Amino acid sequence: MSEHDPASGRGSEPASGRPLWHGRFGEGPADELLAFTVSLPFDRRLAGDDLTGSRAHVQMLARVGLLTDDERTTVIKALDQVEAELTEDTFAFAPSDEDIHTAIERRVTEIAGPVGAKLHTGRSRNDQVALDLRLYLRREGRAVALRIHELQRVLLQRAGESTEIALPGYTHLQRAQPVLLSHHLLAHFWALSRDVDRWHDCLSRADVSPLGAGALAGSSLPLDPASVASALEFARPFENSLDAVSDRDFVAEALFIAALTQVHLSRLGEEIVLWSTDEFGFMQLSDAYATGSSMLPQKKNPDIAELARGKAGRLIGDLTGFLATLKSLPLAYNRDLQEDKEPLFDALDTCALSLSALAGLMATATFVDTAMTAGADSPFNAATDIAEHLVRQGTPFREAHAIVGTVVRQSVERGVPLDELISNDPRLGPDFLIFLEPGSAVRRRTTPGGAGPEPVALQFEKARERMDRQQTWLALEH
Ligand code: ARG
């Protein structure tokens, strides 16, 4: 497409075309109006979807007898030429092209002559733009879901390689109990897997064709919305024309899914930032997925992880900003709705880029098992198991908790190693030292869904099943 700034258009009656609504108006639009209302700079990316919708509309017009076969052929050919011009970047935008819909219709009319002027029969930009955006979302939403799936695959792969590595699990960012690295990575996997499920739900709800709603109330012409819906492979046509042109739930839902996915990425990103510090030392980033400092020669920075974290703020803004736009809008179409596109495009683009960058980072990073193991084997991490052993011997849990807590406090305050205090404590004794054996604590996490080798092996099966199920959906056309 040729670069053209529609905002630079002249005011009244531009030479290359008049506004679509010129009949009712004595003079052309002011420069300021065009500059303020124009959406072409960002809705140009809907061109392909607009052509798809227009072709389906023209076919329907011919089916119901509103266009002759010849007229249909002429208009379809003009649409094909427009597509070629857009692809080859020879499409000349005119200053009066307020949005991609007007640009395409203007050009079709230039190419096809008076027959081209029949393209918009029974259609309004209100149902047209709603259709275009649904076509866009069904493709791009799935594409984002696919990238989520790719990151899940990387996490699953890395988890599969990490079944022998334990690290300290944290609550309050304080060491709590050891967990397998596989278990930790799979925790991120499951969060992302719910995001893919959300895309599936959202796209099934959005699977509605709004074409035929007209401006707001349908038409006096014999339109056939159901046939357009099936030609475009939508699950169903709209039920209510007012709702069809004002419903942007699908945009809000998509923005929420993207924002939540980005929040999940920000939590993974935060851990990458922490783990790659000298203080944690759990993870080393590959050179290709880290950045240097312009001043500090020794630095290797986790910028991808930081940006994945930082961009969550932006996606939350896209969501809340758009909800604020929708709030209190009366039925049906209002120009406010044009504000749906920029946040949607921004959120999906940003989320997709973050997912791919993090997938590459996670696929190539090195986990430092020595540092993780040293942390996992810290004797205090076994405190709960010792208390639970007392419970097995009949001590009420609260009492057991207090006994072990006291021993830990003494160890911290007096600087005496925990094993020494445990051996010498009459309520505990040398039998309890097995709980401090390196690598043993994580193996005791045996309950379903727990962090030890046995439940994690089962978890892998469930994770692979989930991947296959989602893969089946992702591989479908729509
Ligand atoms: N550019 C507009 C949008 O994105 C297209 C619909 C305009 N409709 C109208 N009645 N002015 O919403």
Short mmCIF file of C-alpha atoms and ligand atoms in Angstrom, two decimals:
data_model
loop_
_atom_site.label_atom_id
_atom_site.label_comp_id
_atom_site.label_asym_id
_atom_site.label_seq_id
_atom_site.Cartn_x
_atom_site.Cartn_y
_atom_site.Cartn_z
CA MET A 1 0.00 0.00 0.00
CA SER A 2 1.31 3.45 -0.78
CA GLU A 3 2.04 5.66 2.17
CA HIS A 4 -0.42 8.47 2.39
CA ASP A 5 -1.40 10.58 5.32
CA PRO A 6 -5.15 10.97 5.10
CA ALA A 7 -4.96 13.70 7.70
CA SER A 8 -3.30 15.94 5.13
CA GLY A 9 -6.42 15.88 2.93
CA ARG A 10 -7.96 19.09 1.66
CA GLY A 11 -11.32 20.16 2.97
CA SER A 12 -14.26 20.28 0.62
CA GLU A 13 -14.84 18.04 -2.35
CA PRO A 14 -11.47 16.36 -2.85
CA ALA A 15 -10.77 15.82 -6.52
CA SER A 16 -10.44 12.04 -6.23
CA GLY A 17 -13.76 11.48 -4.56
CA ARG A 18 -16.49 12.86 -2.42
CA PRO A 19 -17.53 11.57 0.98
CA LEU A 20 -19.95 8.66 0.77
CA TRP A 21 -22.64 10.79 2.32
CA HIS A 22 -22.19 13.79 0.00
CA GLY A 23 -25.82 13.86 -1.15
CA ARG A 24 -27.12 15.25 2.11
CA PHE A 25 -24.33 17.82 2.50
CA GLY A 26 -23.95 21.20 0.85
CA GLU A 27 -20.21 21.42 1.46
CA GLY A 28 -17.35 19.01 1.99
CA PRO A 29 -15.78 18.08 5.30
CA ALA A 30 -13.42 20.45 7.10
CA ASP A 31 -9.76 19.52 7.31
CA GLU A 32 -10.06 19.39 11.08
CA LEU A 33 -12.96 16.95 10.85
CA LEU A 34 -11.03 14.62 8.58
CA ALA A 35 -7.90 14.87 10.67
CA PHE A 36 -9.82 14.01 13.81
CA THR A 37 -12.19 11.30 12.56
CA VAL A 38 -10.00 9.44 10.11
CA SER A 39 -9.18 5.82 10.96
CA LEU A 40 -7.37 4.79 7.78
CA PRO A 41 -3.88 4.92 9.33
CA PHE A 42 -4.80 2.05 11.62
CA ASP A 43 -7.69 0.22 9.96
CA ARG A 44 -5.78 -0.34 6.72
CA ARG A 45 -4.79 -3.66 8.17
CA LEU A 46 -8.42 -4.73 7.84
CA ALA A 47 -8.21 -4.43 4.04
CA GLY A 48 -8.10 -8.20 3.42
CA ASP A 49 -11.01 -8.81 5.75
CA ASP A 50 -12.98 -5.99 4.17
CA LEU A 51 -12.51 -7.54 0.73
CA THR A 52 -13.57 -10.95 2.05
CA GLY A 53 -16.72 -9.44 3.54
CA SER A 54 -17.49 -7.45 0.39
CA ARG A 55 -17.16 -10.50 -1.85
CA ALA A 56 -19.58 -12.44 0.37
CA HIS A 57 -21.98 -9.48 0.37
CA VAL A 58 -21.90 -9.17 -3.45
CA GLN A 59 -22.53 -12.91 -3.87
CA MET A 60 -25.51 -12.65 -1.55
CA LEU A 61 -26.88 -9.61 -3.42
CA ALA A 62 -26.73 -11.64 -6.63
CA ARG A 63 -28.34 -14.69 -4.99
CA VAL A 64 -31.33 -12.66 -3.84
CA GLY A 65 -31.65 -10.93 -7.21
CA LEU A 66 -30.39 -7.48 -6.26
CA LEU A 67 -27.48 -7.80 -8.71
CA THR A 68 -27.50 -9.52 -12.10
CA ASP A 69 -24.85 -12.14 -12.80
CA ASP A 70 -23.01 -9.66 -15.01
CA GLU A 71 -23.09 -7.00 -12.35
CA ARG A 72 -21.79 -9.47 -9.80
CA THR A 73 -18.93 -10.47 -12.09
CA THR A 74 -18.02 -6.84 -12.70
CA VAL A 75 -17.98 -5.95 -9.01
CA ILE A 76 -16.06 -9.09 -8.03
CA LYS A 77 -13.47 -8.34 -10.71
CA ALA A 78 -13.13 -4.81 -9.38
CA LEU A 79 -12.63 -6.21 -5.87
CA ASP A 80 -9.95 -8.55 -7.25
CA GLN A 81 -8.20 -5.59 -8.85
CA VAL A 82 -8.34 -3.64 -5.60
CA GLU A 83 -6.80 -6.62 -3.85
CA ALA A 84 -4.01 -6.76 -6.42
CA GLU A 85 -3.34 -3.03 -6.07
CA LEU A 86 -3.20 -3.32 -2.30
CA THR A 87 -0.87 -6.30 -2.46
CA GLU A 88 1.39 -4.69 -5.04
CA ASP A 89 1.39 -1.44 -3.12
CA THR A 90 -0.03 0.51 -6.05
CA PHE A 91 -3.34 1.37 -4.42
CA ALA A 92 -3.60 5.16 -4.38
CA PHE A 93 -5.38 6.40 -1.31
CA ALA A 94 -7.38 9.61 -1.74
CA PRO A 95 -7.60 12.41 0.79
CA SER A 96 -11.32 11.67 1.19
CA ASP A 97 -10.63 8.07 2.23
CA GLU A 98 -11.76 8.25 5.80
CA ASP A 99 -11.27 4.58 6.50
CA ILE A 100 -10.39 1.40 4.65
CA HIS A 101 -14.06 0.71 3.87
CA THR A 102 -14.56 4.02 2.07
CA ALA A 103 -11.22 3.66 0.30
CA ILE A 104 -12.08 0.26 -1.12
CA GLU A 105 -15.62 1.23 -2.10
CA ARG A 106 -14.38 4.38 -3.83
CA ARG A 107 -11.86 2.44 -5.84
CA VAL A 108 -14.36 -0.30 -6.76
CA THR A 109 -16.66 2.38 -8.12
CA GLU A 110 -13.81 3.99 -10.07
CA ILE A 111 -12.93 0.63 -11.62
CA ALA A 112 -16.42 -0.80 -12.17
CA GLY A 113 -18.30 2.39 -12.96
CA PRO A 114 -21.96 2.75 -11.92
CA VAL A 115 -22.25 -0.96 -11.08
CA GLY A 116 -19.59 -0.47 -8.42
CA ALA A 117 -21.95 1.91 -6.70
CA LYS A 118 -24.21 -1.10 -6.02
CA LEU A 119 -21.62 -2.74 -3.76
CA HIS A 120 -22.94 -1.04 -0.66
CA THR A 121 -26.58 -2.04 -1.30
CA GLY A 122 -28.29 -3.03 1.94
CA ARG A 123 -25.07 -2.56 3.88
CA SER A 124 -23.79 0.06 6.28
CA ARG A 125 -20.26 0.59 7.48
CA ASN A 126 -21.71 -0.27 10.87
CA ASP A 127 -22.34 -3.92 10.05
CA GLN A 128 -19.38 -3.93 7.66
CA VAL A 129 -16.82 -2.87 10.26
CA ALA A 130 -18.26 -5.24 12.87
CA LEU A 131 -17.85 -8.07 10.36
CA ASP A 132 -14.31 -7.05 9.43
CA LEU A 133 -13.21 -6.98 13.04
CA ARG A 134 -14.70 -10.40 13.74
CA LEU A 135 -12.92 -11.81 10.70
CA TYR A 136 -9.69 -10.24 11.93
CA LEU A 137 -10.12 -11.58 15.45
CA ARG A 138 -10.94 -15.12 14.46
CA ARG A 139 -7.65 -15.28 12.54
CA GLU A 140 -5.40 -13.26 14.83
CA GLY A 141 -6.86 -14.57 18.09
CA ARG A 142 -6.05 -18.07 16.95
CA ALA A 143 -2.57 -16.94 15.90
CA VAL A 144 -1.92 -15.59 19.40
CA ALA A 145 -3.28 -18.83 20.88
CA LEU A 146 -0.83 -20.71 18.66
CA ARG A 147 2.06 -18.69 20.04
CA ILE A 148 0.90 -19.39 23.58
CA HIS A 149 0.91 -23.03 22.62
CA GLU A 150 4.48 -22.75 21.35
CA LEU A 151 5.63 -21.29 24.65
CA GLN A 152 3.78 -24.12 26.44
CA ARG A 153 5.66 -26.60 24.27
CA VAL A 154 8.98 -25.03 25.27
CA LEU A 155 8.04 -25.13 28.96
CA LEU A 156 6.96 -28.75 28.64
CA GLN A 157 10.21 -29.62 26.88
CA ARG A 158 12.35 -27.87 29.51
CA ALA A 159 10.27 -29.45 32.28
CA GLY A 160 10.92 -32.87 30.71
CA GLU A 161 14.67 -32.22 30.93
CA SER A 162 14.43 -31.08 34.54
CA THR A 163 12.93 -34.01 36.39
CA GLU A 164 16.11 -34.55 38.43
CA ILE A 165 16.53 -30.95 39.56
CA ALA A 166 14.98 -29.58 42.75
CA LEU A 167 14.90 -25.95 43.77
CA PRO A 168 13.44 -24.20 46.76
CA GLY A 169 9.77 -23.36 46.32
CA TYR A 170 8.85 -19.96 47.73
CA THR A 171 5.98 -18.28 49.48
CA HIS A 172 6.35 -14.57 50.23
CA LEU A 173 9.59 -14.99 48.27
CA GLN A 174 10.96 -16.80 51.34
CA ARG A 175 12.19 -20.37 50.94
CA ALA A 176 9.39 -22.77 51.83
CA GLN A 177 9.66 -26.34 50.54
CA PRO A 178 11.66 -27.91 47.72
CA VAL A 179 9.91 -28.51 44.42
CA LEU A 180 11.06 -30.16 41.21
CA LEU A 181 12.10 -27.68 38.55
CA SER A 182 9.73 -29.58 36.24
CA HIS A 183 6.89 -28.82 38.63
CA HIS A 184 7.76 -25.15 38.73
CA LEU A 185 7.93 -24.86 34.93
CA LEU A 186 4.68 -26.78 34.55
CA ALA A 187 2.95 -24.31 36.87
CA HIS A 188 3.56 -21.64 34.20
CA PHE A 189 2.47 -24.15 31.56
CA TRP A 190 -0.96 -24.60 33.19
CA ALA A 191 -1.61 -20.87 33.44
CA LEU A 192 -0.90 -20.51 29.72
CA SER A 193 -3.00 -23.52 28.91
CA ARG A 194 -6.00 -21.79 30.49
CA ASP A 195 -5.29 -18.81 28.24
CA VAL A 196 -5.53 -21.04 25.17
CA ASP A 197 -8.83 -22.40 26.50
CA ARG A 198 -10.02 -18.82 26.92
CA TRP A 199 -9.27 -18.09 23.27
CA HIS A 200 -11.28 -21.14 22.31
CA ASP A 201 -14.28 -19.94 24.35
CA CYS A 202 -13.99 -16.35 23.20
CA LEU A 203 -13.72 -17.25 19.53
CA SER A 204 -16.72 -19.58 19.72
CA ARG A 205 -18.81 -16.80 21.23
CA ALA A 206 -17.52 -14.35 18.62
CA ASP A 207 -18.44 -16.75 15.81
CA VAL A 208 -21.38 -14.62 14.64
CA SER A 209 -21.81 -12.78 11.34
CA PRO A 210 -23.26 -9.29 11.80
CA LEU A 211 -23.67 -8.61 8.06
CA GLY A 212 -27.24 -7.78 7.10
CA ALA A 213 -27.90 -5.72 10.20
CA GLY A 214 -27.48 -2.61 8.04
CA ALA A 215 -27.01 0.61 9.95
CA LEU A 216 -29.07 -0.65 12.88
CA ALA A 217 -32.42 -2.13 11.86
CA GLY A 218 -31.97 -4.52 8.96
CA SER A 219 -33.30 -3.64 5.52
CA SER A 220 -36.39 -3.38 3.35
CA LEU A 221 -34.43 -5.25 0.67
CA PRO A 222 -34.59 -9.08 0.63
CA LEU A 223 -31.17 -9.63 2.26
CA ASP A 224 -30.15 -13.09 3.45
CA PRO A 225 -27.80 -12.78 6.47
CA ALA A 226 -27.76 -16.54 7.12
CA SER A 227 -26.32 -17.31 3.70
CA VAL A 228 -23.59 -14.70 4.20
CA ALA A 229 -22.81 -16.22 7.59
CA SER A 230 -22.41 -19.69 6.13
CA ALA A 231 -20.47 -18.45 3.09
CA LEU A 232 -17.99 -16.83 5.49
CA GLU A 233 -17.99 -19.96 7.66
CA PHE A 234 -19.44 -18.28 10.71
CA ALA A 235 -21.34 -20.56 13.08
CA ARG A 236 -24.42 -18.35 12.92
CA PRO A 237 -25.86 -14.98 11.86
CA PHE A 238 -26.84 -12.28 14.37
CA GLU A 239 -30.18 -12.49 16.18
CA ASN A 240 -30.74 -8.77 16.70
CA SER A 241 -29.63 -6.04 14.31
CA LEU A 242 -29.15 -3.44 17.07
CA ASP A 243 -26.95 -5.83 19.00
CA ALA A 244 -25.07 -6.89 15.86
CA VAL A 245 -23.74 -3.38 15.19
CA SER A 246 -23.13 -2.34 18.78
CA ASP A 247 -21.76 -5.55 20.28
CA ARG A 248 -18.04 -5.29 21.00
CA ASP A 249 -17.98 -7.95 23.71
CA PHE A 250 -15.66 -9.97 21.53
CA VAL A 251 -13.15 -7.11 21.56
CA ALA A 252 -13.39 -6.72 25.34
CA GLU A 253 -13.00 -10.47 25.85
CA ALA A 254 -10.00 -10.62 23.54
CA LEU A 255 -8.43 -7.68 25.36
CA PHE A 256 -8.96 -9.43 28.68
CA ILE A 257 -7.40 -12.66 27.45
CA ALA A 258 -4.43 -10.79 26.02
CA ALA A 259 -4.04 -8.80 29.23
CA LEU A 260 -4.24 -11.89 31.42
CA THR A 261 -1.78 -13.76 29.20
CA GLN A 262 0.57 -10.80 29.47
CA VAL A 263 0.12 -10.82 33.25
CA HIS A 264 1.11 -14.50 33.19
CA LEU A 265 4.14 -13.59 31.09
CA SER A 266 5.00 -10.80 33.50
CA ARG A 267 5.08 -13.30 36.37
CA LEU A 268 7.33 -15.62 34.40
CA GLY A 269 9.39 -12.58 33.41
CA GLU A 270 9.78 -11.51 37.01
CA GLU A 271 11.14 -14.94 37.91
CA ILE A 272 13.56 -14.87 35.02
CA VAL A 273 14.79 -11.48 36.24
CA LEU A 274 15.25 -12.84 39.77
CA TRP A 275 16.71 -16.18 38.77
CA SER A 276 19.32 -14.62 36.51
CA THR A 277 20.70 -12.35 39.25
CA ASP A 278 24.01 -13.18 40.94
CA GLU A 279 22.01 -13.37 44.16
CA PHE A 280 19.81 -16.24 42.95
CA GLY A 281 22.10 -17.60 40.24
CA PHE A 282 19.50 -20.19 39.15
CA MET A 283 19.48 -19.33 35.47
CA GLN A 284 21.82 -18.09 32.75
CA LEU A 285 20.42 -16.51 29.62
CA SER A 286 21.87 -17.36 26.25
CA ASP A 287 23.69 -14.44 24.62
CA ALA A 288 21.13 -14.23 21.82
CA TYR A 289 18.33 -13.59 24.29
CA ALA A 290 20.10 -11.15 26.62
CA THR A 291 21.30 -7.59 26.19
CA GLY A 292 24.43 -5.73 27.21
CA SER A 293 24.93 -2.39 28.87
CA SER A 294 26.19 0.65 26.96
CA MET A 295 28.40 1.60 29.89
CA LEU A 296 28.96 -1.42 32.14
CA PRO A 297 31.02 -4.01 30.27
CA GLN A 298 30.25 -6.87 32.65
CA LYS A 299 26.47 -6.63 32.34
CA LYS A 300 24.16 -9.17 30.78
CA ASN A 301 20.60 -7.99 31.15
CA PRO A 302 17.27 -9.84 30.94
CA ASP A 303 15.51 -7.15 28.85
CA ILE A 304 13.06 -9.58 27.24
CA ALA A 305 11.80 -10.67 30.64
CA GLU A 306 11.59 -7.07 31.83
CA LEU A 307 9.65 -5.93 28.77
CA ALA A 308 7.29 -8.89 29.00
CA ARG A 309 6.67 -7.72 32.56
CA GLY A 310 6.46 -4.03 31.68
CA LYS A 311 4.13 -4.46 28.73
CA ALA A 312 1.53 -6.05 31.00
CA GLY A 313 0.78 -2.50 32.16
CA ARG A 314 0.10 -1.47 28.60
CA LEU A 315 -2.26 -4.37 27.91
CA ILE A 316 -4.16 -3.75 31.12
CA GLY A 317 -4.49 -0.17 29.84
CA ASP A 318 -5.81 -1.40 26.48
CA LEU A 319 -8.48 -3.40 28.31
CA THR A 320 -9.55 -0.82 30.86
CA GLY A 321 -9.41 2.00 28.33
CA PHE A 322 -11.69 0.15 25.97
CA LEU A 323 -14.14 -0.84 28.71
CA ALA A 324 -14.33 2.85 29.59
CA THR A 325 -15.09 3.63 25.94
CA LEU A 326 -17.91 1.07 25.86
CA LYS A 327 -19.43 2.08 29.15
CA SER A 328 -22.74 3.98 28.80
CA LEU A 329 -22.79 3.92 24.99
CA PRO A 330 -26.42 3.95 23.91
CA LEU A 331 -27.55 1.54 21.21
CA ALA A 332 -26.69 1.18 18.46
CA TYR A 333 -23.54 2.25 16.58
CA ASN A 334 -21.70 5.31 17.89
CA ARG A 335 -18.48 6.61 16.46
CA ASP A 336 -16.85 5.95 19.82
CA LEU A 337 -16.73 2.34 18.66
CA GLN A 338 -14.00 3.23 16.20
CA GLU A 339 -11.80 3.28 19.33
CA ASP A 340 -12.00 -0.52 19.41
CA LYS A 341 -9.30 -1.11 16.84
CA GLU A 342 -6.12 0.48 18.17
CA PRO A 343 -6.20 -1.23 21.59
CA LEU A 344 -7.12 -4.56 20.00
CA PHE A 345 -4.32 -4.42 17.44
CA ASP A 346 -1.86 -3.19 20.04
CA ALA A 347 -2.77 -5.87 22.57
CA LEU A 348 -2.58 -8.75 20.12
CA ASP A 349 0.63 -7.54 18.49
CA THR A 350 2.32 -6.96 21.83
CA CYS A 351 1.21 -10.25 23.31
CA ALA A 352 2.31 -12.19 20.22
CA LEU A 353 5.78 -10.61 20.23
CA SER A 354 6.20 -11.18 23.97
CA LEU A 355 5.26 -14.84 23.62
CA SER A 356 7.76 -15.53 20.86
CA ALA A 357 10.58 -13.68 22.60
CA LEU A 358 9.98 -15.52 25.86
CA ALA A 359 9.70 -18.86 24.06
CA GLY A 360 13.15 -18.28 22.55
CA LEU A 361 14.57 -17.16 25.87
CA MET A 362 13.18 -20.16 27.75
CA ALA A 363 14.27 -22.62 25.05
CA THR A 364 17.88 -21.47 25.21
CA ALA A 365 18.46 -20.57 28.86
CA THR A 366 20.61 -22.73 31.12
CA PHE A 367 19.33 -23.78 34.52
CA VAL A 368 22.08 -23.84 37.13
CA ASP A 369 21.25 -27.06 38.94
CA THR A 370 24.04 -26.69 41.53
CA ALA A 371 22.62 -23.39 42.79
CA MET A 372 19.07 -24.72 42.77
CA THR A 373 20.03 -27.93 44.56
CA ALA A 374 22.02 -26.05 47.20
CA GLY A 375 18.94 -23.95 47.92
CA ALA A 376 16.61 -26.96 47.87
CA ASP A 377 18.81 -28.84 50.35
CA SER A 378 18.86 -26.05 52.91
CA PRO A 379 17.93 -27.89 56.15
CA PHE A 380 15.17 -25.45 57.08
CA ASN A 381 13.22 -26.52 53.97
CA ALA A 382 12.64 -29.86 55.73
CA ALA A 383 10.96 -28.25 58.77
CA THR A 384 7.42 -29.06 57.63
CA ASP A 385 8.29 -32.69 56.93
CA ILE A 386 9.74 -33.04 60.43
CA ALA A 387 6.57 -31.58 61.91
CA GLU A 388 4.49 -33.92 59.74
CA HIS A 389 6.51 -36.89 61.01
CA LEU A 390 5.64 -35.90 64.56
CA VAL A 391 2.01 -35.83 63.42
CA ARG A 392 2.35 -39.40 62.11
CA GLN A 393 3.58 -40.35 65.58
CA GLY A 394 0.46 -38.83 67.17
CA THR A 395 1.47 -35.26 68.05
CA PRO A 396 -1.24 -32.71 67.16
CA PHE A 397 -0.04 -30.57 64.23
CA ARG A 398 -0.11 -27.26 66.14
CA GLU A 399 2.15 -28.73 68.82
CA ALA A 400 4.48 -30.29 66.23
CA HIS A 401 4.67 -26.94 64.45
CA ALA A 402 5.69 -25.22 67.70
CA ILE A 403 8.36 -27.85 68.51
CA VAL A 404 10.05 -27.57 65.12
CA GLY A 405 9.63 -23.78 65.06
CA THR A 406 11.46 -23.53 68.37
CA VAL A 407 14.34 -25.68 67.14
CA VAL A 408 14.64 -23.52 63.99
CA ARG A 409 14.63 -20.36 66.09
CA GLN A 410 17.39 -21.71 68.31
CA SER A 411 19.43 -22.64 65.26
CA VAL A 412 19.05 -19.14 63.82
CA GLU A 413 19.64 -17.30 67.11
CA ARG A 414 22.52 -19.39 68.40
CA GLY A 415 24.11 -20.27 65.11
CA VAL A 416 23.96 -24.00 65.92
CA PRO A 417 23.39 -26.30 62.92
CA LEU A 418 19.85 -27.68 62.74
CA ASP A 419 20.95 -31.34 62.61
CA GLU A 420 22.80 -30.96 65.91
CA LEU A 421 19.76 -29.48 67.65
CA ILE A 422 17.44 -32.13 66.18
CA SER A 423 19.70 -35.00 67.33
CA ASN A 424 19.88 -33.59 70.85
CA ASP A 425 16.20 -32.69 71.23
CA PRO A 426 14.39 -35.31 73.36
CA ARG A 427 11.16 -34.75 71.38
CA LEU A 428 12.98 -35.40 68.10
CA GLY A 429 16.32 -37.28 68.08
CA PRO A 430 18.69 -38.83 65.50
CA ASP A 431 15.85 -40.72 63.74
CA PHE A 432 14.70 -37.38 62.40
CA LEU A 433 17.98 -36.70 60.60
CA ILE A 434 16.81 -38.64 57.53
CA PHE A 435 14.62 -35.64 56.73
CA LEU A 436 17.72 -33.51 56.21
CA GLU A 437 19.32 -35.86 53.69
CA PRO A 438 20.13 -33.95 50.50
CA GLY A 439 17.57 -34.45 47.78
CA SER A 440 15.18 -36.33 50.04
CA ALA A 441 12.64 -33.61 50.81
CA VAL A 442 11.34 -33.22 47.26
CA ARG A 443 10.85 -36.98 46.94
CA ARG A 444 8.46 -36.86 49.89
CA ARG A 445 6.06 -34.62 47.98
CA THR A 446 3.87 -37.53 46.93
CA THR A 447 0.28 -36.27 47.04
CA PRO A 448 -1.71 -35.75 43.81
CA GLY A 449 -0.63 -32.59 42.03
CA GLY A 450 2.32 -32.26 44.42
CA ALA A 451 5.89 -31.21 43.66
CA GLY A 452 7.71 -34.57 43.85
CA PRO A 453 8.68 -37.08 41.14
CA GLU A 454 5.64 -39.38 41.45
CA PRO A 455 2.84 -36.84 41.02
CA VAL A 456 4.91 -34.86 38.52
CA ALA A 457 5.19 -37.93 36.30
CA LEU A 458 1.38 -38.10 36.22
CA GLN A 459 1.19 -34.37 35.63
CA PHE A 460 3.30 -34.75 32.50
CA GLU A 461 0.70 -37.13 31.08
CA LYS A 462 -2.10 -34.67 31.76
CA ALA A 463 -0.09 -31.81 30.29
CA ARG A 464 0.58 -33.75 27.09
CA GLU A 465 -3.10 -34.69 26.81
CA ARG A 466 -4.05 -31.05 27.19
CA MET A 467 -1.51 -30.04 24.53
CA ASP A 468 -2.94 -32.59 22.07
CA ARG A 469 -6.50 -31.48 22.68
CA GLN A 470 -5.62 -27.83 22.14
CA GLN A 471 -3.52 -28.71 19.12
CA THR A 472 -6.58 -30.29 17.49
CA TRP A 473 -8.50 -27.05 17.87
CA LEU A 474 -5.57 -24.86 16.79
CA ALA A 475 -5.09 -26.90 13.62
CA LEU A 476 -8.70 -26.31 12.50
CA GLU A 477 -9.39 -23.63 9.93
CA HIS A 478 -11.68 -21.65 12.23
N1 ARG B 1 -14.28 3.79 10.72
C1 ARG B 1 -15.52 3.47 11.36
C2 ARG B 1 -15.25 2.58 12.59
O1 ARG B 1 -14.22 2.08 12.69
C3 ARG B 1 -16.40 2.74 10.42
C4 ARG B 1 -17.85 2.86 10.75
C5 ARG B 1 -18.32 4.22 10.50
N2 ARG B 1 -19.74 4.29 10.63
C6 ARG B 1 -20.38 5.44 10.71
N3 ARG B 1 -21.65 5.40 10.85
N4 ARG B 1 -19.74 6.59 10.67
O2 ARG B 1 -16.08 2.42 13.42
#
